[in-house]
Amino acid sequence: MTQPEELDRWFPRLPEPSPAQRLGIVVGGSLSKGLEVKLDPQTVVEGLAVGRYVVVHGRTGRRFFSIINDVALDAVNPLIERTPPDVSDSFIARVHEGTSTFGRIHVAPMLVMEGESGEPKPVKTIPAHFTPVYTASEEDVALVFGRETEPGYFYIGDPLEMEGVHVALDLNRFVERSAGVFGKTGTGKTFLTRLLLAGIIRQQVAVNLVFDMHNEYGWKSQDEARQEVKGLRQLFSTGQVSVFS
């Protein structure tokens, strides 16, 4: 089995993502505090999560690449919180959903893409009222992070709640500066670090000297489920990795 096949087996690809779907419209916000979005009646609040990427399609052709940082419930009449209707009748529940009661999300614009090239730029303005908001498509994510098929890019995973949308890392730019992997216990720091090291070795963009105090990157290791996973020495068995003790 070749090294690319071995890496693909270690990091299996997920199914193709679904196309972008409309979520709602912008109803308020500011550049400093973010945008308030009223969800469409057909949008399921439980289907959205903090950390998901969305795109606001501006009227001037700009696309605001944003991230959800809050999900909330709202109502036209505040008194409905104190005197909720009897929703034991499913028809009554459907009448209220999306009209007198609805969901809201708060999104923070991160980058803006405009023009034919779609090159991401810093956000210096915001879209107008009633601008539609969509889920970020694979093309949107690729414009921001790059494509794994481009030279020097390496697939490292998928965004939160967006299975099948691949995020690629520009390893040439990555190795130009110091970097670190931080997180709470059990969040996958070792796994991500091993993945980054594998990408650097595979693309041959730099040489790493790893002080492996817990023997997690050399020959083999264990994941969170105590299952054995191959280390870098097994993945690259043709001489790219040397282990010293």
PDB file of N, CA and C in Angstrom, residues 175 196-202 204-212 240-242:
ATOM      1  N   VAL A 175       4.431  26.772   7.978  1.00  0.00           N
ATOM      2  CA  VAL A 175       5.761  26.535   8.549  1.00  0.00           C
ATOM      3  C   VAL A 175       6.616  27.800   8.574  1.00  0.00           C
ATOM      4  N   LEU A 196      -0.900  17.259  11.491  1.00  0.00           N
ATOM      5  CA  LEU A 196      -0.106  18.346  10.924  1.00  0.00           C
ATOM      6  C   LEU A 196       1.303  17.879  10.574  1.00  0.00           C
ATOM      7  N   LEU A 197       1.905  17.096  11.452  1.00  0.00           N
ATOM      8  CA  LEU A 197       3.241  16.568  11.171  1.00  0.00           C
ATOM      9  C   LEU A 197       3.227  15.663   9.947  1.00  0.00           C
ATOM     10  N   ALA A 198       2.179  14.838   9.823  1.00  0.00           N
ATOM     11  CA  ALA A 198       2.066  13.965   8.656  1.00  0.00           C
ATOM     12  C   ALA A 198       1.955  14.778   7.376  1.00  0.00           C
ATOM     13  N   GLY A 199       1.205  15.875   7.417  1.00  0.00           N
ATOM     14  CA  GLY A 199       1.081  16.723   6.241  1.00  0.00           C
ATOM     15  C   GLY A 199       2.392  17.381   5.866  1.00  0.00           C
ATOM     16  N   ILE A 200       3.123  17.862   6.853  1.00  0.00           N
ATOM     17  CA  ILE A 200       4.417  18.503   6.583  1.00  0.00           C
ATOM     18  C   ILE A 200       5.391  17.507   5.975  1.00  0.00           C
ATOM     19  N   ILE A 201       5.397  16.278   6.496  1.00  0.00           N
ATOM     20  CA  ILE A 201       6.288  15.250   5.957  1.00  0.00           C
ATOM     21  C   ILE A 201       5.869  14.861   4.545  1.00  0.00           C
ATOM     22  N   ARG A 202       4.587  14.687   4.345  1.00  0.00           N
ATOM     23  CA  ARG A 202       4.090  14.263   3.029  1.00  0.00           C
ATOM     24  C   ARG A 202       4.373  15.309   1.954  1.00  0.00           C
ATOM     25  N   GLN A 204       6.680  17.614   2.181  1.00  0.00           N
ATOM     26  CA  GLN A 204       8.112  17.912   2.199  1.00  0.00           C
ATOM     27  C   GLN A 204       8.373  19.420   2.215  1.00  0.00           C
ATOM     28  N   VAL A 205       7.687  20.124   3.098  1.00  0.00           N
ATOM     29  CA  VAL A 205       7.853  21.574   3.176  1.00  0.00           C
ATOM     30  C   VAL A 205       8.788  21.991   4.309  1.00  0.00           C
ATOM     31  N   ALA A 206       9.099  21.080   5.230  1.00  0.00           N
ATOM     32  CA  ALA A 206       9.984  21.409   6.341  1.00  0.00           C
ATOM     33  C   ALA A 206      10.456  20.120   7.002  1.00  0.00           C
ATOM     34  N   VAL A 207      11.429  20.265   7.899  1.00  0.00           N
ATOM     35  CA  VAL A 207      11.935  19.146   8.696  1.00  0.00           C
ATOM     36  C   VAL A 207      11.609  19.432  10.159  1.00  0.00           C
ATOM     37  N   ASN A 208      11.041  18.453  10.847  1.00  0.00           N
ATOM     38  CA  ASN A 208      10.624  18.626  12.235  1.00  0.00           C
ATOM     39  C   ASN A 208      11.513  17.817  13.176  1.00  0.00           C
ATOM     40  N   LEU A 209      11.841  18.410  14.310  1.00  0.00           N
ATOM     41  CA  LEU A 209      12.522  17.710  15.390  1.00  0.00           C
ATOM     42  C   LEU A 209      11.543  17.645  16.555  1.00  0.00           C
ATOM     43  N   VAL A 210      11.049  16.448  16.863  1.00  0.00           N
ATOM     44  CA  VAL A 210       9.987  16.270  17.848  1.00  0.00           C
ATOM     45  C   VAL A 210      10.564  15.647  19.119  1.00  0.00           C
ATOM     46  N   PHE A 211      10.378  16.313  20.238  1.00  0.00           N
ATOM     47  CA  PHE A 211      10.737  15.741  21.533  1.00  0.00           C
ATOM     48  C   PHE A 211       9.484  15.051  22.075  1.00  0.00           C
ATOM     49  N   ASP A 212       9.390  13.767  21.840  1.00  0.00           N
ATOM     50  CA  ASP A 212       8.181  12.989  22.134  1.00  0.00           C
ATOM     51  C   ASP A 212       8.278  12.416  23.545  1.00  0.00           C
ATOM     52  N   GLN A 240      11.592   8.683   5.708  1.00  0.00           N
ATOM     53  CA  GLN A 240      11.377  10.099   6.026  1.00  0.00           C
ATOM     54  C   GLN A 240      11.383  10.368   7.523  1.00  0.00           C
ATOM     55  N   VAL A 241      11.117   9.338   8.341  1.00  0.00           N
ATOM     56  CA  VAL A 241      11.021   9.520   9.790  1.00  0.00           C
ATOM     57  C   VAL A 241      12.048   8.629  10.480  1.00  0.00           C
ATOM     58  N   SER A 242      12.805   9.225  11.377  1.00  0.00           N
ATOM     59  CA  SER A 242      13.772   8.476  12.181  1.00  0.00           C
ATOM     60  C   SER A 242      13.439   8.673  13.653  1.00  0.00           C
TER      61      SER A 242
END
